[in-house]
PDB file of C-alpha atoms in Angstrom:
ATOM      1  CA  UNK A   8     -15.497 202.836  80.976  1.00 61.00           C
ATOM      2  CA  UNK A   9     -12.033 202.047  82.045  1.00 64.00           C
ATOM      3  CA  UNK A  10      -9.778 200.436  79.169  1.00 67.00           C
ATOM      4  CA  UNK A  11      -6.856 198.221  80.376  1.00 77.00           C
ATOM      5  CA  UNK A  12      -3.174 198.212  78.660  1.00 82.00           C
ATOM      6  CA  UNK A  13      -2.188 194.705  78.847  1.00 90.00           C
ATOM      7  CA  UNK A  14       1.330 193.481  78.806  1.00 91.00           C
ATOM      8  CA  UNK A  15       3.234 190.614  77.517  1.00 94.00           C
ATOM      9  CA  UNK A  16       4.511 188.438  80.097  1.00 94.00           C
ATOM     10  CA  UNK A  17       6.734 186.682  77.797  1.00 93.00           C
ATOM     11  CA  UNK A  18       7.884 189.648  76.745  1.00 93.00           C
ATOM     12  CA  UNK A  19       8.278 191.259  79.575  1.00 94.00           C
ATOM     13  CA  UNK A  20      11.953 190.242  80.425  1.00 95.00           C
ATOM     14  CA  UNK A  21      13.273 191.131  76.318  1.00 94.00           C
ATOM     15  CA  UNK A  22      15.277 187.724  75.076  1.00 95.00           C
ATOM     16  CA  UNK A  23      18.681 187.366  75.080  1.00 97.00           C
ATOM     17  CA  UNK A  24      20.982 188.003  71.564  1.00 97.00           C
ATOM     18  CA  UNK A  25      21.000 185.166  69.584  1.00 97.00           C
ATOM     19  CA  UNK A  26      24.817 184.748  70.394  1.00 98.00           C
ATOM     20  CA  UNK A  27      23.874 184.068  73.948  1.00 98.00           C
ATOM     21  CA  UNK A  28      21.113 181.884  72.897  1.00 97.00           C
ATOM     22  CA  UNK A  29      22.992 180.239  71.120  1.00 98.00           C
ATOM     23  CA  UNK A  30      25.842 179.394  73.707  1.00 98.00           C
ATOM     24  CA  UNK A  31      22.911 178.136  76.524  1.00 98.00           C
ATOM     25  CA  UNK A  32      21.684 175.850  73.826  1.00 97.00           C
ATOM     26  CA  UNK A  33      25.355 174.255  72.778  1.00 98.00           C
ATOM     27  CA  UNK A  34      25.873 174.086  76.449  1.00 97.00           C
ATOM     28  CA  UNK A  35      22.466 172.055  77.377  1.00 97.00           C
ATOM     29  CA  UNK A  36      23.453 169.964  74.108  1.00 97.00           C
ATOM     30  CA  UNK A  37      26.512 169.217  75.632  1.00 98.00           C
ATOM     31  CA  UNK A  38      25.491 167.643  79.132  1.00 98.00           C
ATOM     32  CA  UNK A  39      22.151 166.068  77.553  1.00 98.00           C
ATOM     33  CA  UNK A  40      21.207 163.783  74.795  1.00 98.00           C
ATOM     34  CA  UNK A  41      17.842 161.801  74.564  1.00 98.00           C
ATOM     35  CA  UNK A  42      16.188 158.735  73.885  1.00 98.00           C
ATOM     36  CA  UNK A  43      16.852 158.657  69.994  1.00 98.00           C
ATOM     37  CA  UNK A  44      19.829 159.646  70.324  1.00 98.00           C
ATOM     38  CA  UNK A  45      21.240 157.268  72.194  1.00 98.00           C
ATOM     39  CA  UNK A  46      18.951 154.548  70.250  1.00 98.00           C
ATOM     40  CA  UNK A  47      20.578 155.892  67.223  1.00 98.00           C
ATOM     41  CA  UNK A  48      23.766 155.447  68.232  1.00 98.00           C
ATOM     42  CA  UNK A  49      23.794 151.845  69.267  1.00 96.00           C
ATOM     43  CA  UNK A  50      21.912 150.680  66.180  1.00 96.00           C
ATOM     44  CA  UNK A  51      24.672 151.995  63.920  1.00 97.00           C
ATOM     45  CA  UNK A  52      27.277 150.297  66.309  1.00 95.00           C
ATOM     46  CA  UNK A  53      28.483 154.291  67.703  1.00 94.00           C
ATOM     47  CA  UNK A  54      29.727 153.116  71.278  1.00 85.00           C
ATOM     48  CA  UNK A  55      31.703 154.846  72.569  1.00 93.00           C
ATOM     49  CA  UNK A  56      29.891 156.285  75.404  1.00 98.00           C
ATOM     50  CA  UNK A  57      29.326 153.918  78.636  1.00 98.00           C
ATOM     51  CA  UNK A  58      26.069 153.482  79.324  1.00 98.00           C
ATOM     52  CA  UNK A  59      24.955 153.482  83.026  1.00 98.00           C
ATOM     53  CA  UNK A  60      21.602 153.037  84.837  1.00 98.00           C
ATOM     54  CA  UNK A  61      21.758 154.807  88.139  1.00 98.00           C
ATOM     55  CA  UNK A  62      18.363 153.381  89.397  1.00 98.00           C
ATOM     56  CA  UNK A  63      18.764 150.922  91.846  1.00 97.00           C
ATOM     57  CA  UNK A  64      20.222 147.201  91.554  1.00 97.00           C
ATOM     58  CA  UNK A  65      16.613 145.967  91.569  1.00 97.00           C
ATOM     59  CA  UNK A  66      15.021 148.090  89.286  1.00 97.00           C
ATOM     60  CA  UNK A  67      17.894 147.187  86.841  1.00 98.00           C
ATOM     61  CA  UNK A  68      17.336 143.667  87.401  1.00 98.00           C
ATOM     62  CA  UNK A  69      14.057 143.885  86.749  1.00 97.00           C
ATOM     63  CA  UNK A  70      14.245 145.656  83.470  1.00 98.00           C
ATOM     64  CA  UNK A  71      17.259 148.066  81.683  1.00 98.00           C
ATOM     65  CA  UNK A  72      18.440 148.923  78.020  1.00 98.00           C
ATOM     66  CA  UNK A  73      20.829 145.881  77.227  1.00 97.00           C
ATOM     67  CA  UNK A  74      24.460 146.809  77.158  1.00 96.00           C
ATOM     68  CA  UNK A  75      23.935 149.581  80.735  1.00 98.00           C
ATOM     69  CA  UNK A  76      25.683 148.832  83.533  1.00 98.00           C
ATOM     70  CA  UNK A  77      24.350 149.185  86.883  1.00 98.00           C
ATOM     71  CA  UNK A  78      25.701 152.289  89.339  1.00 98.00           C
ATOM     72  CA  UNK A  79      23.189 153.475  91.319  1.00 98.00           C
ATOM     73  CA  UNK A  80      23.389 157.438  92.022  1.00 97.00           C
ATOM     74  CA  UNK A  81      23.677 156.741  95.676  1.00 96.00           C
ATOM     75  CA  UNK A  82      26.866 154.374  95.375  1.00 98.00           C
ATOM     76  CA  UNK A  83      28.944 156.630  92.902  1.00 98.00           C
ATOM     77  CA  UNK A  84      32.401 156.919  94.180  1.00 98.00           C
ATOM     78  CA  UNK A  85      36.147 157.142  93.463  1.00 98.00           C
ATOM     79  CA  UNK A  86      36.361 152.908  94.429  1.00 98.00           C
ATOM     80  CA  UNK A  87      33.234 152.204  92.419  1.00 98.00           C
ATOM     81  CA  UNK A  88      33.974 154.109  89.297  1.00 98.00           C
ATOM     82  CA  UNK A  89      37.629 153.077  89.605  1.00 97.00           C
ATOM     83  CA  UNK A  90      37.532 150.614  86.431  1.00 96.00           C
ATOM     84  CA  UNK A  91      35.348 153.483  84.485  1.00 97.00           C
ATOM     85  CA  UNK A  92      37.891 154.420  81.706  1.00 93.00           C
ATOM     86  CA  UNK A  93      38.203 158.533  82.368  1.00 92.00           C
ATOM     87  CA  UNK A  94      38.567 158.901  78.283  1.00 94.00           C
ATOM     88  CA  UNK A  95      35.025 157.835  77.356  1.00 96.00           C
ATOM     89  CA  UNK A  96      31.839 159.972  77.863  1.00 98.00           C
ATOM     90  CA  UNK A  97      29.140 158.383  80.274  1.00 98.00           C
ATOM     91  CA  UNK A  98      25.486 158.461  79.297  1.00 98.00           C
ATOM     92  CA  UNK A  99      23.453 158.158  82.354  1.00 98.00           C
ATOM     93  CA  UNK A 100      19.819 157.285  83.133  1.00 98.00           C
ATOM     94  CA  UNK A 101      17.286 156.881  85.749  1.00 98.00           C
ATOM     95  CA  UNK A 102      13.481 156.443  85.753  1.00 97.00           C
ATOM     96  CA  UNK A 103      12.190 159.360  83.624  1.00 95.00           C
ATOM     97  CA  UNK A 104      11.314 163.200  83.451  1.00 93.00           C
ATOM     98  CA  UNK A 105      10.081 162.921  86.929  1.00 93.00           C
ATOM     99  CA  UNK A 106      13.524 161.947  88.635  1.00 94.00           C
ATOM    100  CA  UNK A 107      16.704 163.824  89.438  1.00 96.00           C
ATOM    101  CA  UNK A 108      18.428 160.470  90.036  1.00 97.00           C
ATOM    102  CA  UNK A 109      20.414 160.907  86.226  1.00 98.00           C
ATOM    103  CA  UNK A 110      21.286 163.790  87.439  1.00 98.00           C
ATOM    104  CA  UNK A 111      22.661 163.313  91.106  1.00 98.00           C
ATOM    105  CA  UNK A 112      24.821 160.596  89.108  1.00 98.00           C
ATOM    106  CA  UNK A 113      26.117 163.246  86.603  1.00 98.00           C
ATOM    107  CA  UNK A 114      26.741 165.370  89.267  1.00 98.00           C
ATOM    108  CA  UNK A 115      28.621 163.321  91.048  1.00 98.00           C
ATOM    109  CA  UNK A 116      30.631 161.538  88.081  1.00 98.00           C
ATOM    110  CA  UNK A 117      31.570 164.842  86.778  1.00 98.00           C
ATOM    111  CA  UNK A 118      33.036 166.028  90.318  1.00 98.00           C
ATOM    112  CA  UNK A 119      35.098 162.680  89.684  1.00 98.00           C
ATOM    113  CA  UNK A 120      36.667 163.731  86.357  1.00 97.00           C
ATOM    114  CA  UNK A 121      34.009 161.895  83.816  1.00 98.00           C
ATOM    115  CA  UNK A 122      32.444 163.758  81.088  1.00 98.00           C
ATOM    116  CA  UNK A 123      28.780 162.807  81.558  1.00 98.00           C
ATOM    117  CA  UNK A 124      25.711 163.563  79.561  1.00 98.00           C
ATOM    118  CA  UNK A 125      22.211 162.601  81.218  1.00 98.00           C
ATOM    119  CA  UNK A 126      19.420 160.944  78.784  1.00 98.00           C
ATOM    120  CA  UNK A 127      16.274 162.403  78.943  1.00 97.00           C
ATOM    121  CA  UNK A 128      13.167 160.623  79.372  1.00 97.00           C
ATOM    122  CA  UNK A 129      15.208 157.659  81.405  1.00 98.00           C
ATOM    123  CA  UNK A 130      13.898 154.081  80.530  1.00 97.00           C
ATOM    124  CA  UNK A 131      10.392 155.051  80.862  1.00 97.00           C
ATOM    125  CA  UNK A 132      10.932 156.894  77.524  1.00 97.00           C
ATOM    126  CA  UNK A 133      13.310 154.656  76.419  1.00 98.00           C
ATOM    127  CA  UNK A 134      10.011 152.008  76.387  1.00 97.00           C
ATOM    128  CA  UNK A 135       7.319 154.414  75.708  1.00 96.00           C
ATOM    129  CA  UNK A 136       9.321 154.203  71.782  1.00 97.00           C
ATOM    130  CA  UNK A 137       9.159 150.150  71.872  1.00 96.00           C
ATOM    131  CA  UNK A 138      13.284 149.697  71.916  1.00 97.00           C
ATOM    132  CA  UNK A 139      14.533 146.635  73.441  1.00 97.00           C
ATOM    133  CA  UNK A 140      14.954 146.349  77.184  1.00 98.00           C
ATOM    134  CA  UNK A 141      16.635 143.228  78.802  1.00 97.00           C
ATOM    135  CA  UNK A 142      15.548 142.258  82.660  1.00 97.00           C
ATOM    136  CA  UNK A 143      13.994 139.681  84.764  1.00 96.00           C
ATOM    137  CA  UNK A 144      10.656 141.331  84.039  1.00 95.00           C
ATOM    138  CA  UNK A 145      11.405 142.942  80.712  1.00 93.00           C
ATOM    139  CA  UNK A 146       8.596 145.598  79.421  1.00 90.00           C
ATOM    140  CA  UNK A 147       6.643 144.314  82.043  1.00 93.00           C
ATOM    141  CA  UNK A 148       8.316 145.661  84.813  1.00 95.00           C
ATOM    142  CA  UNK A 149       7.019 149.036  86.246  1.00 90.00           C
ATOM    143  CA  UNK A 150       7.468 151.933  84.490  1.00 87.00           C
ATOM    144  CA  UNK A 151       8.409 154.381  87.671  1.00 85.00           C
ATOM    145  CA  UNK A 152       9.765 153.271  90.838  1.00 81.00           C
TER     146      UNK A 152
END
């Protein structure tokens, strides 16, 4: 009878010191906040991040977090972030976990000069924990595009 040695796959590359571990976590905590934080925020009148929903102009009609303004990822450019005051961290957005449109937007805000953090979980999150969305459609709109 043959005995196997197993190994640990998650051990199997040893983890980093907790000074490095650290570091990657302040740095993903400083390009991302979520849902509740960002509900947080608003509810206690903390504004001053810009808000902006990078899905497209219909999907924003349709149905977005009151107070976002509409820049779709595709659009983002020196003449239509022009009025975007360069002091003030943006908080982008896009449909959920399952779309890289938040980030396309941060990526190309931050190669502008913002300071951008993407929300995760997008609006479909954002509904999934029942806060208010404003729209043509409202919480009846789709929930991915």
């Amino acid at each position: 009878m043959t005995t196997q040695s197993l190994h640990s796959l998650v051990l199997e590359t040893p983890a980093a010191s907790p000074t490095d571990i650290h570091r990657h976590y302040m740095n993903k905590l400083a390009m991302e906040t979520d849902v509740a934080d960002v509900h947080y925020d608003r509810q206690h009148g903390l504004d001053d991040f810009v808000l902006i929903d990078v899905r497209s102009s219909k999907a924003y009609e349709e149905c977005h977090i009151p107070g976002a303004i509409n820049l779709p990822s595709g659009q983002i450019s020196e003449e239509t972030t022009a009025a975007l005051a360069t002091d003030r961290t943006i908080v982008v957005y896009c449909w959920g976990p399952a779309c890289n449109g938040a980030t396309k937007g941060a990526a190309r805000l931050s190669a502008l000069g913002f300071r951008v953090k993407e929300m995760l979980g997008g609006i479909e999150y954002w509904r999934k924990e029942g806060n208010e969305v404003t729209g043509t459609l409202g919480h009846s709109a789709n929930m991915v595009g």
